[in-house]
């Protein structure tokens, strides 16, 4: 039932896009309906009757402990106080399903809101704004968002804040402060800050890439041991996250590897294609940094794909983060046109939109196939 409802909704969203609606109306309708599949999916039933164990089932158990023992009844999230407060808040309601519903609405909502805000600031056409909004819905793993809960929401918020900071340069200080505090919602956000830091040093790209490979391959256990040695819940939590991803899944399908490689190549080469057409001055430095962040994230994925110590689950996560960033690519050439007033960027934007649609289609097909094999019953 869940699977068919999701497919029906995506069909409705596609049909509505063809009717050329106003972006705000289109966004409102999506946000009013996007959580319906999450609302009818029962992770407890999936576990008890179909032996499918998702993170949502574990989090529901944690919410039970919060209800029975209060704030101090669970120490799991002491290192990420934002997550603890978020889950504790929803444990106050006698309805567990509110948590995944809220997460779906917030994760998609923050990105759709930022696409509208940045699109309005750049005077993007309603058609292009609706295209990016539709792409945002179709390219993301719906299953991952409403079952993983914490990381999808954290990465969506940080991606939206980075985009606001770099693309329109509004509320820069607030964006960076809020993005930093999202590290205390999920440690996975740290990889985004690492990419953000490295994006400023792309002239040393080969050295950086070689360093990442060496660290991944030979110093992985040393880094984990150092993190675990800290007498701090946050750093210990980061170390435990690394340990949970330390076993390479040898049974992963070739289909998933092909999907990851395709995404890596699309993002990497399209980013380079745009970047190399930006004049070497400081006028579009923030755009260059934005593209560099995407390049660094796909490089993390590339290193993971060739690593013998990192699990495929961790490999895929940088791509899921990049897919948030990629939603803003149709806007980039418009920004460059406003800066340089060169028609070449409008011509380049045609190619960007084509590859944007290919990227969205590939991700949508992969997530649909993966979802049908994971929870279809």
Short mmCIF file of N, CA and C in Angstrom, two decimals, residues 20-169:
data_model
loop_
_atom_site.label_atom_id
_atom_site.label_comp_id
_atom_site.label_asym_id
_atom_site.label_seq_id
_atom_site.Cartn_x
_atom_site.Cartn_y
_atom_site.Cartn_z
N UNK A 20 2.00 23.87 -15.40
CA UNK A 20 2.65 25.18 -15.26
C UNK A 20 2.05 26.00 -14.12
N UNK A 21 2.01 25.42 -12.94
CA UNK A 21 1.50 26.12 -11.76
C UNK A 21 2.51 27.11 -11.23
N UNK A 22 2.02 28.03 -10.42
CA UNK A 22 2.90 28.92 -9.68
C UNK A 22 3.73 28.09 -8.70
N UNK A 23 5.01 28.44 -8.52
CA UNK A 23 5.91 27.64 -7.69
C UNK A 23 5.44 27.54 -6.24
N UNK A 24 4.86 28.62 -5.72
CA UNK A 24 4.39 28.59 -4.32
C UNK A 24 3.21 27.64 -4.16
N UNK A 25 2.28 27.67 -5.11
CA UNK A 25 1.13 26.76 -5.05
C UNK A 25 1.60 25.32 -5.19
N UNK A 26 2.52 25.10 -6.12
CA UNK A 26 3.08 23.76 -6.34
C UNK A 26 3.78 23.26 -5.08
N UNK A 27 4.56 24.13 -4.45
CA UNK A 27 5.27 23.76 -3.22
C UNK A 27 4.29 23.42 -2.10
N UNK A 28 3.27 24.24 -1.96
CA UNK A 28 2.28 24.04 -0.89
C UNK A 28 1.58 22.71 -1.05
N UNK A 29 1.18 22.38 -2.27
CA UNK A 29 0.49 21.10 -2.49
C UNK A 29 1.41 19.93 -2.16
N UNK A 30 2.67 20.01 -2.57
CA UNK A 30 3.62 18.93 -2.30
C UNK A 30 3.79 18.75 -0.79
N UNK A 31 3.98 19.84 -0.07
CA UNK A 31 4.22 19.74 1.37
C UNK A 31 2.98 19.27 2.13
N UNK A 32 1.80 19.52 1.57
CA UNK A 32 0.56 19.06 2.21
C UNK A 32 0.33 17.56 2.01
N UNK A 33 0.98 16.98 1.00
CA UNK A 33 0.71 15.57 0.68
C UNK A 33 1.92 14.65 0.80
N UNK A 34 3.12 15.22 0.87
CA UNK A 34 4.33 14.41 0.79
C UNK A 34 4.48 13.41 1.93
N UNK A 35 3.87 13.70 3.07
CA UNK A 35 4.03 12.82 4.23
C UNK A 35 3.00 11.69 4.29
N UNK A 36 2.07 11.63 3.34
CA UNK A 36 1.03 10.60 3.38
C UNK A 36 1.61 9.19 3.36
N UNK A 37 2.56 8.85 2.48
CA UNK A 37 3.13 7.50 2.52
C UNK A 37 3.77 7.16 3.84
N UNK A 38 4.48 8.13 4.44
CA UNK A 38 5.11 7.89 5.75
C UNK A 38 4.07 7.65 6.83
N UNK A 39 2.92 8.30 6.69
CA UNK A 39 1.87 8.17 7.71
C UNK A 39 1.22 6.80 7.70
N UNK A 40 1.20 6.14 6.53
CA UNK A 40 0.51 4.84 6.45
C UNK A 40 1.48 3.67 6.58
N UNK A 41 2.77 3.96 6.66
CA UNK A 41 3.75 2.88 6.82
C UNK A 41 3.99 2.61 8.30
N UNK A 42 3.90 1.36 8.70
CA UNK A 42 4.08 0.97 10.10
C UNK A 42 5.38 0.18 10.24
N UNK A 43 6.46 0.76 10.77
CA UNK A 43 7.73 0.04 10.92
C UNK A 43 7.65 -1.11 11.91
N UNK A 44 6.74 -1.00 12.88
CA UNK A 44 6.58 -2.10 13.84
C UNK A 44 5.99 -3.32 13.15
N UNK A 45 4.98 -3.10 12.33
CA UNK A 45 4.39 -4.20 11.57
C UNK A 45 5.41 -4.80 10.61
N UNK A 46 6.22 -3.93 9.98
CA UNK A 46 7.24 -4.40 9.05
C UNK A 46 8.24 -5.31 9.75
N UNK A 47 8.55 -5.00 10.99
CA UNK A 47 9.51 -5.81 11.75
C UNK A 47 8.88 -7.11 12.26
N UNK A 48 7.69 -7.01 12.83
CA UNK A 48 7.07 -8.17 13.46
C UNK A 48 6.58 -9.21 12.45
N UNK A 49 6.05 -8.75 11.32
CA UNK A 49 5.42 -9.67 10.38
C UNK A 49 6.23 -9.92 9.10
N UNK A 50 7.21 -9.04 8.85
CA UNK A 50 7.96 -9.19 7.60
C UNK A 50 9.46 -9.19 7.82
N UNK A 51 9.87 -9.14 9.10
CA UNK A 51 11.28 -9.21 9.47
C UNK A 51 12.11 -8.13 8.77
N UNK A 52 11.55 -6.92 8.65
CA UNK A 52 12.25 -5.78 8.07
C UNK A 52 12.54 -4.80 9.20
N UNK A 53 13.80 -4.66 9.57
CA UNK A 53 14.16 -3.79 10.68
C UNK A 53 14.76 -2.50 10.14
N UNK A 54 14.07 -1.39 10.40
CA UNK A 54 14.49 -0.08 9.97
C UNK A 54 14.86 0.77 11.19
N UNK A 55 15.57 1.85 10.94
CA UNK A 55 15.96 2.74 12.05
C UNK A 55 14.74 3.28 12.78
N UNK A 56 13.65 3.47 12.06
CA UNK A 56 12.44 4.00 12.68
C UNK A 56 11.95 3.11 13.80
N UNK A 57 12.06 1.78 13.62
CA UNK A 57 11.63 0.85 14.66
C UNK A 57 12.48 1.04 15.92
N UNK A 58 13.80 1.20 15.74
CA UNK A 58 14.70 1.42 16.88
C UNK A 58 14.37 2.74 17.57
N UNK A 59 14.10 3.78 16.79
CA UNK A 59 13.81 5.08 17.38
C UNK A 59 12.48 5.06 18.11
N UNK A 60 11.52 4.30 17.61
CA UNK A 60 10.25 4.16 18.33
C UNK A 60 10.47 3.54 19.71
N UNK A 61 11.37 2.57 19.80
CA UNK A 61 11.71 1.98 21.09
C UNK A 61 12.36 3.02 22.02
N UNK A 62 13.21 3.87 21.44
CA UNK A 62 13.84 4.92 22.24
C UNK A 62 12.81 5.93 22.73
N UNK A 63 11.83 6.21 21.91
CA UNK A 63 10.75 7.11 22.35
C UNK A 63 9.97 6.51 23.50
N UNK A 64 9.81 5.19 23.50
CA UNK A 64 9.14 4.50 24.61
C UNK A 64 9.91 4.70 25.92
N UNK A 65 11.26 4.60 25.82
CA UNK A 65 12.08 4.80 27.02
C UNK A 65 11.99 6.24 27.51
N UNK A 66 11.92 7.18 26.61
CA UNK A 66 11.75 8.58 27.01
C UNK A 66 10.41 8.77 27.74
N UNK A 67 9.37 8.13 27.24
CA UNK A 67 8.06 8.27 27.87
C UNK A 67 8.03 7.69 29.27
N UNK A 68 8.69 6.56 29.44
CA UNK A 68 8.61 5.86 30.72
C UNK A 68 9.63 6.37 31.74
N UNK A 69 10.79 6.87 31.27
CA UNK A 69 11.85 7.27 32.20
C UNK A 69 12.22 8.74 32.13
N UNK A 70 11.65 9.47 31.21
CA UNK A 70 11.94 10.89 31.12
C UNK A 70 13.22 11.19 30.35
N UNK A 71 13.64 12.47 30.43
CA UNK A 71 14.80 12.95 29.68
C UNK A 71 16.06 12.15 29.98
N UNK A 72 16.26 11.79 31.23
CA UNK A 72 17.47 11.07 31.64
C UNK A 72 17.35 9.56 31.43
N UNK A 73 16.24 9.13 30.86
CA UNK A 73 16.02 7.69 30.71
C UNK A 73 16.78 7.06 29.57
N UNK A 74 17.41 7.88 28.72
CA UNK A 74 18.14 7.34 27.58
C UNK A 74 19.41 8.16 27.38
N UNK A 75 20.56 7.48 27.35
CA UNK A 75 21.85 8.17 27.22
C UNK A 75 22.41 8.07 25.80
N UNK A 76 21.70 7.43 24.90
CA UNK A 76 22.20 7.18 23.55
C UNK A 76 22.59 8.46 22.83
N UNK A 77 21.83 9.53 23.04
CA UNK A 77 22.03 10.76 22.28
C UNK A 77 22.69 11.87 23.11
N UNK A 78 23.38 11.52 24.16
CA UNK A 78 24.02 12.55 24.97
C UNK A 78 25.08 13.33 24.19
N UNK A 79 25.67 12.71 23.17
CA UNK A 79 26.68 13.39 22.37
C UNK A 79 26.10 14.25 21.27
N UNK A 80 24.82 14.07 20.98
CA UNK A 80 24.13 14.87 19.96
C UNK A 80 22.83 15.37 20.58
N UNK A 81 22.97 16.41 21.37
CA UNK A 81 21.86 16.89 22.18
C UNK A 81 20.68 17.36 21.33
N UNK A 82 20.96 17.82 20.10
CA UNK A 82 19.87 18.24 19.22
C UNK A 82 18.96 17.08 18.86
N UNK A 83 19.55 15.93 18.56
CA UNK A 83 18.76 14.74 18.25
C UNK A 83 17.95 14.30 19.47
N UNK A 84 18.59 14.37 20.63
CA UNK A 84 17.90 13.95 21.85
C UNK A 84 16.67 14.82 22.09
N UNK A 85 16.82 16.13 21.92
CA UNK A 85 15.70 17.04 22.13
C UNK A 85 14.60 16.80 21.09
N UNK A 86 15.00 16.53 19.84
CA UNK A 86 14.05 16.32 18.75
C UNK A 86 13.22 15.07 19.00
N UNK A 87 13.87 13.97 19.33
CA UNK A 87 13.15 12.71 19.58
C UNK A 87 12.35 12.79 20.87
N UNK A 88 12.93 13.42 21.89
CA UNK A 88 12.22 13.56 23.18
C UNK A 88 10.93 14.36 23.00
N UNK A 89 11.00 15.42 22.18
CA UNK A 89 9.81 16.25 21.95
C UNK A 89 8.67 15.42 21.39
N UNK A 90 8.94 14.59 20.41
CA UNK A 90 7.89 13.79 19.79
C UNK A 90 7.47 12.62 20.69
N UNK A 91 8.32 12.23 21.62
CA UNK A 91 7.93 11.18 22.57
C UNK A 91 6.86 11.68 23.54
N UNK A 92 6.72 13.00 23.65
CA UNK A 92 5.70 13.56 24.55
C UNK A 92 4.30 13.33 24.02
N UNK A 93 4.20 13.04 22.71
CA UNK A 93 2.89 12.76 22.11
C UNK A 93 2.70 11.25 22.06
N UNK A 94 1.50 10.82 22.26
CA UNK A 94 1.21 9.39 22.27
C UNK A 94 0.92 8.90 20.85
N UNK A 95 1.84 9.25 19.93
CA UNK A 95 1.67 8.87 18.53
C UNK A 95 3.04 8.87 17.87
N UNK A 96 3.66 7.70 17.80
CA UNK A 96 5.02 7.61 17.29
C UNK A 96 5.15 8.08 15.85
N UNK A 97 4.12 7.85 15.06
CA UNK A 97 4.22 8.12 13.63
C UNK A 97 4.37 9.60 13.32
N UNK A 98 4.10 10.47 14.31
CA UNK A 98 4.28 11.90 14.11
C UNK A 98 5.75 12.24 13.80
N UNK A 99 6.67 11.46 14.36
CA UNK A 99 8.09 11.74 14.14
C UNK A 99 8.49 11.60 12.67
N UNK A 100 8.25 10.45 12.01
CA UNK A 100 8.59 10.37 10.58
C UNK A 100 7.79 11.33 9.71
N UNK A 101 6.54 11.60 10.08
CA UNK A 101 5.74 12.55 9.30
C UNK A 101 6.39 13.94 9.35
N UNK A 102 6.74 14.38 10.56
CA UNK A 102 7.38 15.69 10.71
C UNK A 102 8.72 15.74 10.01
N UNK A 103 9.46 14.65 10.06
CA UNK A 103 10.78 14.62 9.43
C UNK A 103 10.68 14.75 7.92
N UNK A 104 9.72 14.07 7.33
CA UNK A 104 9.52 14.17 5.87
C UNK A 104 9.16 15.60 5.48
N UNK A 105 8.21 16.18 6.21
CA UNK A 105 7.77 17.54 5.88
C UNK A 105 8.91 18.54 6.06
N UNK A 106 9.67 18.41 7.15
CA UNK A 106 10.76 19.34 7.42
C UNK A 106 11.91 19.17 6.42
N UNK A 107 12.27 17.92 6.10
CA UNK A 107 13.40 17.67 5.20
C UNK A 107 13.12 18.22 3.81
N UNK A 108 11.96 17.86 3.26
CA UNK A 108 11.60 18.40 1.95
C UNK A 108 11.26 19.89 2.03
N UNK A 109 10.61 20.27 3.14
CA UNK A 109 10.15 21.65 3.28
C UNK A 109 11.27 22.66 3.29
N UNK A 110 12.35 22.36 4.03
CA UNK A 110 13.44 23.33 4.13
C UNK A 110 14.12 23.53 2.77
N UNK A 111 14.24 22.44 1.99
CA UNK A 111 14.86 22.57 0.67
C UNK A 111 13.94 23.28 -0.32
N UNK A 112 12.65 22.92 -0.31
CA UNK A 112 11.70 23.56 -1.21
C UNK A 112 11.58 25.05 -0.89
N UNK A 113 11.57 25.36 0.39
CA UNK A 113 11.52 26.77 0.81
C UNK A 113 12.74 27.53 0.29
N UNK A 114 13.93 26.93 0.44
CA UNK A 114 15.15 27.62 0.00
C UNK A 114 15.21 27.73 -1.52
N UNK A 115 14.71 26.72 -2.23
CA UNK A 115 14.66 26.81 -3.69
C UNK A 115 13.76 27.97 -4.13
N UNK A 116 12.67 28.17 -3.41
CA UNK A 116 11.77 29.29 -3.72
C UNK A 116 12.40 30.63 -3.37
N UNK A 117 13.04 30.70 -2.20
CA UNK A 117 13.65 31.96 -1.76
C UNK A 117 14.77 32.38 -2.69
N UNK A 118 15.67 31.45 -3.00
CA UNK A 118 16.80 31.77 -3.87
C UNK A 118 16.31 32.04 -5.30
N UNK A 119 15.33 31.25 -5.74
CA UNK A 119 14.76 31.47 -7.07
C UNK A 119 14.13 32.85 -7.20
N UNK A 120 13.42 33.31 -6.17
CA UNK A 120 12.82 34.64 -6.18
C UNK A 120 13.90 35.71 -6.20
N UNK A 121 14.94 35.52 -5.40
CA UNK A 121 16.03 36.49 -5.32
C UNK A 121 16.73 36.64 -6.67
N UNK A 122 16.86 35.53 -7.40
CA UNK A 122 17.57 35.54 -8.68
C UNK A 122 16.64 35.80 -9.86
N UNK A 123 15.33 35.96 -9.55
CA UNK A 123 14.32 36.19 -10.59
C UNK A 123 14.27 35.03 -11.59
N UNK A 124 14.32 33.82 -11.04
CA UNK A 124 14.21 32.61 -11.84
C UNK A 124 12.76 32.41 -12.26
N UNK A 125 12.53 31.91 -13.44
CA UNK A 125 11.17 31.70 -13.92
C UNK A 125 10.45 30.65 -13.08
N UNK A 126 9.12 30.75 -13.03
CA UNK A 126 8.32 29.81 -12.27
C UNK A 126 8.53 28.38 -12.78
N UNK A 127 8.73 28.26 -14.08
CA UNK A 127 8.92 26.94 -14.69
C UNK A 127 10.17 26.26 -14.14
N UNK A 128 11.28 27.00 -14.07
CA UNK A 128 12.53 26.43 -13.57
C UNK A 128 12.44 26.15 -12.08
N UNK A 129 11.79 27.02 -11.33
CA UNK A 129 11.63 26.77 -9.89
C UNK A 129 10.82 25.50 -9.66
N UNK A 130 9.76 25.32 -10.42
CA UNK A 130 8.95 24.10 -10.29
C UNK A 130 9.75 22.87 -10.69
N UNK A 131 10.62 23.01 -11.70
CA UNK A 131 11.46 21.89 -12.12
C UNK A 131 12.40 21.46 -11.00
N UNK A 132 13.04 22.43 -10.33
CA UNK A 132 13.95 22.09 -9.23
C UNK A 132 13.19 21.51 -8.04
N UNK A 133 11.99 22.00 -7.80
CA UNK A 133 11.18 21.46 -6.70
C UNK A 133 10.79 20.01 -6.99
N UNK A 134 10.35 19.76 -8.23
CA UNK A 134 10.02 18.39 -8.63
C UNK A 134 11.26 17.50 -8.54
N UNK A 135 12.41 18.02 -8.99
CA UNK A 135 13.65 17.26 -8.90
C UNK A 135 14.03 16.94 -7.47
N UNK A 136 13.78 17.89 -6.58
CA UNK A 136 14.06 17.67 -5.15
C UNK A 136 13.26 16.50 -4.60
N UNK A 137 12.01 16.40 -5.01
CA UNK A 137 11.14 15.32 -4.54
C UNK A 137 11.53 13.97 -5.15
N UNK A 138 11.79 13.97 -6.45
CA UNK A 138 12.03 12.70 -7.14
C UNK A 138 13.43 12.14 -6.92
N UNK A 139 14.42 13.00 -6.72
CA UNK A 139 15.81 12.51 -6.66
C UNK A 139 16.20 12.01 -5.28
N UNK A 140 15.44 12.37 -4.25
CA UNK A 140 15.78 11.94 -2.90
C UNK A 140 15.19 10.57 -2.58
N UNK A 141 15.87 9.86 -1.70
CA UNK A 141 15.36 8.56 -1.25
C UNK A 141 14.31 8.78 -0.17
N UNK A 142 13.05 8.64 -0.55
CA UNK A 142 11.96 8.85 0.41
C UNK A 142 12.08 7.86 1.57
N UNK A 143 12.42 6.63 1.23
CA UNK A 143 12.58 5.59 2.26
C UNK A 143 13.66 5.99 3.25
N UNK A 144 14.77 6.50 2.76
CA UNK A 144 15.88 6.92 3.61
C UNK A 144 15.47 8.07 4.53
N UNK A 145 14.70 9.02 4.00
CA UNK A 145 14.32 10.20 4.79
C UNK A 145 13.42 9.82 5.96
N UNK A 146 12.38 9.03 5.70
CA UNK A 146 11.44 8.79 6.80
C UNK A 146 11.81 7.61 7.69
N UNK A 147 12.85 6.85 7.31
CA UNK A 147 13.28 5.76 8.20
C UNK A 147 14.57 6.11 8.93
N UNK A 148 15.46 6.89 8.30
CA UNK A 148 16.71 7.24 8.96
C UNK A 148 16.53 8.41 9.92
N UNK A 149 15.58 9.28 9.63
CA UNK A 149 15.14 10.39 10.48
C UNK A 149 16.19 11.50 10.64
N UNK A 150 17.26 11.24 11.38
CA UNK A 150 18.13 12.33 11.83
C UNK A 150 19.05 12.89 10.74
N UNK A 151 19.79 12.02 10.06
CA UNK A 151 20.77 12.51 9.09
C UNK A 151 20.12 13.18 7.88
N UNK A 152 19.04 12.63 7.30
CA UNK A 152 18.42 13.33 6.17
C UNK A 152 17.98 14.75 6.53
N UNK A 153 17.40 14.91 7.72
CA UNK A 153 16.94 16.23 8.14
C UNK A 153 18.13 17.17 8.35
N UNK A 154 19.17 16.67 9.00
CA UNK A 154 20.35 17.51 9.27
C UNK A 154 21.03 17.94 7.98
N UNK A 155 21.22 17.01 7.05
CA UNK A 155 21.91 17.35 5.80
C UNK A 155 21.06 18.27 4.91
N UNK A 156 19.75 18.10 4.96
CA UNK A 156 18.87 18.99 4.19
C UNK A 156 18.99 20.42 4.70
N UNK A 157 18.98 20.58 6.02
CA UNK A 157 19.08 21.92 6.61
C UNK A 157 20.42 22.56 6.29
N UNK A 158 21.50 21.81 6.47
CA UNK A 158 22.84 22.37 6.22
C UNK A 158 23.02 22.68 4.74
N UNK A 159 22.53 21.82 3.84
CA UNK A 159 22.63 22.09 2.41
C UNK A 159 21.89 23.37 2.04
N UNK A 160 20.70 23.55 2.60
CA UNK A 160 19.92 24.76 2.32
C UNK A 160 20.64 26.00 2.84
N UNK A 161 21.24 25.90 4.02
CA UNK A 161 21.96 27.04 4.60
C UNK A 161 23.22 27.37 3.81
N UNK A 162 23.95 26.34 3.39
CA UNK A 162 25.13 26.57 2.55
C UNK A 162 24.74 27.26 1.25
N UNK A 163 23.63 26.82 0.67
CA UNK A 163 23.17 27.42 -0.59
C UNK A 163 22.81 28.89 -0.40
N UNK A 164 22.11 29.20 0.68
CA UNK A 164 21.75 30.60 0.96
C UNK A 164 23.00 31.44 1.20
N UNK A 165 23.94 30.88 1.91
CA UNK A 165 25.20 31.57 2.22
C UNK A 165 25.99 31.87 0.95
N UNK A 166 26.15 30.87 0.09
CA UNK A 166 27.05 30.99 -1.06
C UNK A 166 26.40 31.53 -2.33
N UNK A 167 25.13 31.25 -2.53
CA UNK A 167 24.49 31.63 -3.79
C UNK A 167 23.89 33.03 -3.78
N UNK A 168 23.30 33.44 -2.65
CA UNK A 168 22.74 34.79 -2.61
C UNK A 168 23.35 35.64 -1.50
N UNK A 169 24.21 35.04 -0.69
CA UNK A 169 24.97 35.76 0.34
C UNK A 169 24.07 36.55 1.27
#
